[in-house]
C-alpha atoms as a PDB file:
ATOM      1  CA  MET A   1     -73.392  88.370-257.616  1.00  0.00           C
ATOM      2  CA  ASN A   2     -77.153  88.331-257.119  1.00  0.00           C
ATOM      3  CA  ALA A   3     -79.013  85.545-255.302  1.00  0.00           C
ATOM      4  CA  LYS A   4     -80.267  83.847-258.463  1.00  0.00           C
ATOM      5  CA  GLU A   5     -76.793  83.751-260.001  1.00  0.00           C
ATOM      6  CA  CYS A   6     -75.288  82.473-256.732  1.00  0.00           C
ATOM      7  CA  ILE A   7     -77.811  79.612-256.509  1.00  0.00           C
ATOM      8  CA  LYS A   8     -77.470  78.675-260.188  1.00  0.00           C
ATOM      9  CA  THR A   9     -73.649  78.742-260.281  1.00  0.00           C
ATOM     10  CA  ARG A  10     -72.789  77.064-256.950  1.00  0.00           C
ATOM     11  CA  ARG A  11     -71.432  73.537-257.423  1.00  0.00           C
ATOM     12  CA  SER A  12     -70.338  70.778-255.096  1.00  0.00           C
ATOM     13  CA  ILE A  13     -66.553  70.886-255.523  1.00  0.00           C
ATOM     14  CA  ARG A  14     -64.422  67.951-254.423  1.00  0.00           C
ATOM     15  CA  GLN A  15     -60.939  69.042-255.557  1.00  0.00           C
ATOM     16  CA  PHE A  16     -59.183  71.907-253.847  1.00  0.00           C
ATOM     17  CA  LYS A  17     -55.997  73.894-254.253  1.00  0.00           C
ATOM     18  CA  ASP A  18     -53.344  73.609-251.571  1.00  0.00           C
ATOM     19  CA  GLU A  19     -54.170  77.088-250.289  1.00  0.00           C
ATOM     20  CA  PRO A  20     -55.656  77.971-246.894  1.00  0.00           C
ATOM     21  CA  VAL A  21     -58.858  79.937-246.477  1.00  0.00           C
ATOM     22  CA  ALA A  22     -58.206  82.977-244.278  1.00  0.00           C
ATOM     23  CA  ARG A  23     -60.030  83.100-240.970  1.00  0.00           C
ATOM     24  CA  GLU A  24     -61.423  86.507-241.896  1.00  0.00           C
ATOM     25  CA  VAL A  25     -63.033  84.939-244.968  1.00  0.00           C
ATOM     26  CA  LEU A  26     -64.502  82.143-242.852  1.00  0.00           C
ATOM     27  CA  GLU A  27     -65.842  84.653-240.337  1.00  0.00           C
ATOM     28  CA  SER A  28     -67.463  86.593-243.183  1.00  0.00           C
ATOM     29  CA  ILE A  29     -69.064  83.403-244.532  1.00  0.00           C
ATOM     30  CA  VAL A  30     -70.516  82.513-241.123  1.00  0.00           C
ATOM     31  CA  GLU A  31     -71.598  86.140-240.637  1.00  0.00           C
ATOM     32  CA  THR A  32     -73.798  85.667-243.702  1.00  0.00           C
ATOM     33  CA  ALA A  33     -74.833  82.043-243.040  1.00  0.00           C
ATOM     34  CA  ARG A  34     -76.081  82.919-239.561  1.00  0.00           C
ATOM     35  CA  PHE A  35     -79.124  84.452-241.235  1.00  0.00           C
ATOM     36  CA  ALA A  36     -80.370  81.031-242.350  1.00  0.00           C
ATOM     37  CA  PRO A  37     -83.875  80.419-241.036  1.00  0.00           C
ATOM     38  CA  SER A  38     -84.380  78.173-238.021  1.00  0.00           C
ATOM     39  CA  TRP A  39     -87.222  76.737-235.969  1.00  0.00           C
ATOM     40  CA  LYS A  40     -88.720  79.575-233.934  1.00  0.00           C
ATOM     41  CA  ASN A  41     -85.444  81.445-234.524  1.00  0.00           C
ATOM     42  CA  THR A  42     -83.588  79.007-232.236  1.00  0.00           C
ATOM     43  CA  GLN A  43     -80.385  79.486-234.271  1.00  0.00           C
ATOM     44  CA  THR A  44     -79.011  76.063-233.293  1.00  0.00           C
ATOM     45  CA  PRO A  45     -76.386  75.497-236.031  1.00  0.00           C
ATOM     46  CA  ARG A  46     -72.732  75.852-235.021  1.00  0.00           C
ATOM     47  CA  TYR A  47     -69.624  75.741-237.226  1.00  0.00           C
ATOM     48  CA  ILE A  48     -66.408  74.094-236.084  1.00  0.00           C
ATOM     49  CA  VAL A  49     -63.616  74.756-238.581  1.00  0.00           C
ATOM     50  CA  VAL A  50     -60.880  72.131-238.561  1.00  0.00           C
ATOM     51  CA  GLU A  51     -57.655  73.582-239.986  1.00  0.00           C
ATOM     52  CA  SER A  52     -55.160  71.207-238.349  1.00  0.00           C
ATOM     53  CA  ARG A  53     -53.803  68.844-241.017  1.00  0.00           C
ATOM     54  CA  PRO A  54     -53.254  65.984-238.528  1.00  0.00           C
ATOM     55  CA  LEU A  55     -56.846  66.311-237.300  1.00  0.00           C
ATOM     56  CA  ILE A  56     -58.210  66.502-240.850  1.00  0.00           C
ATOM     57  CA  GLU A  57     -56.255  63.326-241.673  1.00  0.00           C
ATOM     58  CA  LYS A  58     -57.610  61.644-238.526  1.00  0.00           C
ATOM     59  CA  VAL A  59     -61.220  62.503-239.417  1.00  0.00           C
ATOM     60  CA  ALA A  60     -60.607  61.182-242.946  1.00  0.00           C
ATOM     61  CA  ALA A  61     -59.116  57.942-241.586  1.00  0.00           C
ATOM     62  CA  GLU A  62     -61.481  57.287-238.693  1.00  0.00           C
ATOM     63  CA  GLY A  63     -64.636  59.336-239.180  1.00  0.00           C
ATOM     64  CA  VAL A  64     -66.172  58.411-242.542  1.00  0.00           C
ATOM     65  CA  LEU A  65     -67.245  54.805-241.945  1.00  0.00           C
ATOM     66  CA  GLY A  66     -64.631  53.501-244.375  1.00  0.00           C
ATOM     67  CA  TYR A  67     -66.104  55.502-247.257  1.00  0.00           C
ATOM     68  CA  ASP A  68     -62.908  56.173-249.190  1.00  0.00           C
ATOM     69  CA  TRP A  69     -64.502  58.727-251.530  1.00  0.00           C
ATOM     70  CA  ASN A  70     -65.261  61.085-248.615  1.00  0.00           C
ATOM     71  CA  ALA A  71     -61.889  60.333-247.005  1.00  0.00           C
ATOM     72  CA  GLY A  72     -60.144  61.487-250.177  1.00  0.00           C
ATOM     73  CA  ILE A  73     -62.194  64.682-250.371  1.00  0.00           C
ATOM     74  CA  ILE A  74     -61.459  65.491-246.738  1.00  0.00           C
ATOM     75  CA  LYS A  75     -57.726  64.831-247.134  1.00  0.00           C
ATOM     76  CA  GLY A  76     -57.631  67.291-250.045  1.00  0.00           C
ATOM     77  CA  CYS A  77     -59.614  70.151-248.534  1.00  0.00           C
ATOM     78  CA  ALA A  78     -58.146  73.340-247.109  1.00  0.00           C
ATOM     79  CA  ALA A  79     -60.386  73.068-244.047  1.00  0.00           C
ATOM     80  CA  LEU A  80     -63.206  70.866-242.841  1.00  0.00           C
ATOM     81  CA  VAL A  81     -66.298  72.489-241.416  1.00  0.00           C
ATOM     82  CA  VAL A  82     -68.121  70.325-238.903  1.00  0.00           C
ATOM     83  CA  LEU A  83     -71.680  71.626-238.846  1.00  0.00           C
ATOM     84  CA  THR A  84     -73.283  70.844-235.508  1.00  0.00           C
ATOM     85  CA  SER A  85     -76.691  71.479-234.011  1.00  0.00           C
ATOM     86  CA  VAL A  86     -77.527  72.367-230.440  1.00  0.00           C
ATOM     87  CA  GLY A  87     -79.880  69.609-229.303  1.00  0.00           C
ATOM     88  CA  LYS A  88     -83.361  69.579-227.816  1.00  0.00           C
ATOM     89  CA  ARG A  89     -84.474  72.920-229.287  1.00  0.00           C
ATOM     90  CA  CYS A  90     -85.673  72.467-232.878  1.00  0.00           C
ATOM     91  CA  GLY A  91     -89.217  71.116-233.021  1.00  0.00           C
ATOM     92  CA  TYR A  92     -89.754  71.382-229.283  1.00  0.00           C
ATOM     93  CA  GLU A  93     -92.087  73.423-227.135  1.00  0.00           C
ATOM     94  CA  ARG A  94     -90.865  74.992-223.891  1.00  0.00           C
ATOM     95  CA  ASP A  95     -92.343  72.097-221.891  1.00  0.00           C
ATOM     96  CA  GLY A  96     -90.213  69.573-223.826  1.00  0.00           C
ATOM     97  CA  SER A  97     -93.046  68.197-225.970  1.00  0.00           C
ATOM     98  CA  PHE A  98     -92.813  68.112-229.750  1.00  0.00           C
ATOM     99  CA  SER A  99     -94.616  70.763-231.746  1.00  0.00           C
ATOM    100  CA  THR A 100     -95.155  68.599-234.834  1.00  0.00           C
ATOM    101  CA  SER A 101     -95.236  64.948-235.828  1.00  0.00           C
ATOM    102  CA  LYS A 102     -91.669  65.367-237.115  1.00  0.00           C
ATOM    103  CA  GLY A 103     -90.356  65.203-233.534  1.00  0.00           C
ATOM    104  CA  ASP A 104     -86.668  65.996-233.256  1.00  0.00           C
ATOM    105  CA  ARG A 105     -86.097  65.556-237.003  1.00  0.00           C
ATOM    106  CA  TRP A 106     -86.748  69.263-237.490  1.00  0.00           C
ATOM    107  CA  GLU A 107     -83.178  69.790-236.276  1.00  0.00           C
ATOM    108  CA  MET A 108     -81.884  68.317-239.540  1.00  0.00           C
ATOM    109  CA  PHE A 109     -84.122  70.634-241.551  1.00  0.00           C
ATOM    110  CA  ASP A 110     -82.522  73.623-239.827  1.00  0.00           C
ATOM    111  CA  ALA A 111     -79.069  72.093-240.340  1.00  0.00           C
ATOM    112  CA  GLY A 112     -79.822  71.717-244.054  1.00  0.00           C
ATOM    113  CA  CYS A 113     -80.845  75.370-244.301  1.00  0.00           C
ATOM    114  CA  ALA A 114     -77.651  76.352-242.465  1.00  0.00           C
ATOM    115  CA  ALA A 115     -75.437  74.133-244.623  1.00  0.00           C
ATOM    116  CA  GLU A 116     -76.770  75.548-247.874  1.00  0.00           C
ATOM    117  CA  ALA A 117     -76.618  79.126-246.568  1.00  0.00           C
ATOM    118  CA  PHE A 118     -72.982  78.475-245.595  1.00  0.00           C
ATOM    119  CA  CYS A 119     -72.155  77.023-249.028  1.00  0.00           C
ATOM    120  CA  LEU A 120     -73.869  79.867-250.895  1.00  0.00           C
ATOM    121  CA  ALA A 121     -72.051  82.464-248.784  1.00  0.00           C
ATOM    122  CA  ALA A 122     -68.794  80.583-249.405  1.00  0.00           C
ATOM    123  CA  HIS A 123     -69.460  80.520-253.154  1.00  0.00           C
ATOM    124  CA  ASP A 124     -70.125  84.252-253.108  1.00  0.00           C
ATOM    125  CA  ALA A 125     -66.730  84.675-251.379  1.00  0.00           C
ATOM    126  CA  GLY A 126     -64.973  82.521-253.997  1.00  0.00           C
ATOM    127  CA  VAL A 127     -64.642  79.505-251.681  1.00  0.00           C
ATOM    128  CA  ALA A 128     -65.688  76.094-252.989  1.00  0.00           C
ATOM    129  CA  SER A 129     -67.486  73.519-250.873  1.00  0.00           C
ATOM    130  CA  VAL A 130     -69.182  70.147-250.757  1.00  0.00           C
ATOM    131  CA  ILE A 131     -71.612  68.910-248.110  1.00  0.00           C
ATOM    132  CA  MET A 132     -71.006  65.320-247.013  1.00  0.00           C
ATOM    133  CA  GLY A 133     -73.413  63.097-245.128  1.00  0.00           C
ATOM    134  CA  ILE A 134     -71.597  59.767-244.867  1.00  0.00           C
ATOM    135  CA  PHE A 135     -69.706  59.922-241.576  1.00  0.00           C
ATOM    136  CA  ASP A 136     -69.683  58.492-238.081  1.00  0.00           C
ATOM    137  CA  ASP A 137     -71.240  61.335-236.112  1.00  0.00           C
ATOM    138  CA  LYS A 138     -70.121  60.021-232.718  1.00  0.00           C
ATOM    139  CA  LYS A 139     -66.522  59.466-233.862  1.00  0.00           C
ATOM    140  CA  VAL A 140     -66.311  62.873-235.560  1.00  0.00           C
ATOM    141  CA  ALA A 141     -67.783  64.501-232.433  1.00  0.00           C
ATOM    142  CA  GLU A 142     -65.136  62.793-230.323  1.00  0.00           C
ATOM    143  CA  LEU A 143     -62.265  63.677-232.656  1.00  0.00           C
ATOM    144  CA  VAL A 144     -63.099  67.389-232.914  1.00  0.00           C
ATOM    145  CA  SER A 145     -64.356  67.800-229.320  1.00  0.00           C
ATOM    146  CA  VAL A 146     -67.948  68.728-230.106  1.00  0.00           C
ATOM    147  CA  PRO A 147     -69.694  70.072-226.983  1.00  0.00           C
ATOM    148  CA  GLU A 148     -71.954  67.523-225.250  1.00  0.00           C
ATOM    149  CA  ASN A 149     -75.175  69.378-226.044  1.00  0.00           C
ATOM    150  CA  GLU A 150     -74.444  69.405-229.798  1.00  0.00           C
ATOM    151  CA  THR A 151     -74.630  66.718-232.481  1.00  0.00           C
ATOM    152  CA  VAL A 152     -72.807  66.537-235.806  1.00  0.00           C
ATOM    153  CA  SER A 153     -75.219  67.296-238.650  1.00  0.00           C
ATOM    154  CA  ALA A 154     -72.917  67.500-241.685  1.00  0.00           C
ATOM    155  CA  LEU A 155     -69.327  67.760-242.820  1.00  0.00           C
ATOM    156  CA  ILE A 156     -68.483  70.491-245.331  1.00  0.00           C
ATOM    157  CA  ALA A 157     -65.131  70.316-247.101  1.00  0.00           C
ATOM    158  CA  ILE A 158     -63.999  73.758-248.230  1.00  0.00           C
ATOM    159  CA  GLY A 159     -61.163  75.401-250.114  1.00  0.00           C
ATOM    160  CA  TYR A 160     -60.375  77.129-253.360  1.00  0.00           C
ATOM    161  CA  SER A 161     -61.459  75.044-256.335  1.00  0.00           C
ATOM    162  CA  ALA A 162     -58.841  73.110-258.270  1.00  0.00           C
ATOM    163  CA  ALA A 163     -61.508  71.969-260.717  1.00  0.00           C
ATOM    164  CA  GLU A 164     -61.942  73.410-264.172  1.00  0.00           C
ATOM    165  CA  GLU A 165     -65.164  75.246-264.994  1.00  0.00           C
ATOM    166  CA  THR A 166     -67.855  72.951-263.642  1.00  0.00           C
ATOM    167  CA  PRO A 167     -71.040  72.940-265.726  1.00  0.00           C
ATOM    168  CA  ALA A 168     -74.359  72.381-263.987  1.00  0.00           C
ATOM    169  CA  PRO A 169     -75.526  68.787-264.006  1.00  0.00           C
ATOM    170  CA  ARG A 170     -78.751  68.151-265.881  1.00  0.00           C
ATOM    171  CA  ARG A 171     -81.753  69.420-263.922  1.00  0.00           C
ATOM    172  CA  LYS A 172     -85.336  68.280-264.064  1.00  0.00           C
ATOM    173  CA  GLU A 173     -87.708  70.649-265.836  1.00  0.00           C
ATOM    174  CA  VAL A 174     -89.961  72.911-263.780  1.00  0.00           C
ATOM    175  CA  ALA A 175     -93.056  71.040-265.039  1.00  0.00           C
ATOM    176  CA  GLU A 176     -91.749  67.853-263.396  1.00  0.00           C
ATOM    177  CA  LEU A 177     -91.057  69.580-260.073  1.00  0.00           C
ATOM    178  CA  LEU A 178     -94.037  71.897-259.732  1.00  0.00           C
ATOM    179  CA  SER A 179     -97.729  71.133-259.336  1.00  0.00           C
ATOM    180  CA  PHE A 180    -100.732  73.207-258.425  1.00  0.00           C
ATOM    181  CA  ARG A 181    -103.929  72.116-256.687  1.00  0.00           C
END
């Protein structure tokens, strides 16, 4: 599949088959996703794949701030990817000062690039995904033993889609999105 087709056909999938995703497939996805751009090529995103059913259940029960919708998605996924970011690198100069007015928020920009690169690579490999942002980052970090120098940026539920053909939701027209000066 070419890049344009991959971008246009990827969907956020929330229903998964009861079928594991092989570690070799996950390694291949991360091998591709690692090429996502990052601040000064700091390459701060990290991927923790949670395959343990008891741990997935625990994250669903304790890590999503009582948001039942996300809890249900997590309980049904084949694996949960905890996307983390190594701290104090994105947006910083070597002396510890910030390079831009965005301060440390640049870290989330890099995490967003990494998350979408991961999901596109997964889609290309036939693996469905959905990026989730409603979670208790400190609780999730504790549950999955995130290293101290990393923070949780996103949760990505993955697996093989149990959904029927998923049409694209309505998109705004280019004229509404694009302007020239």
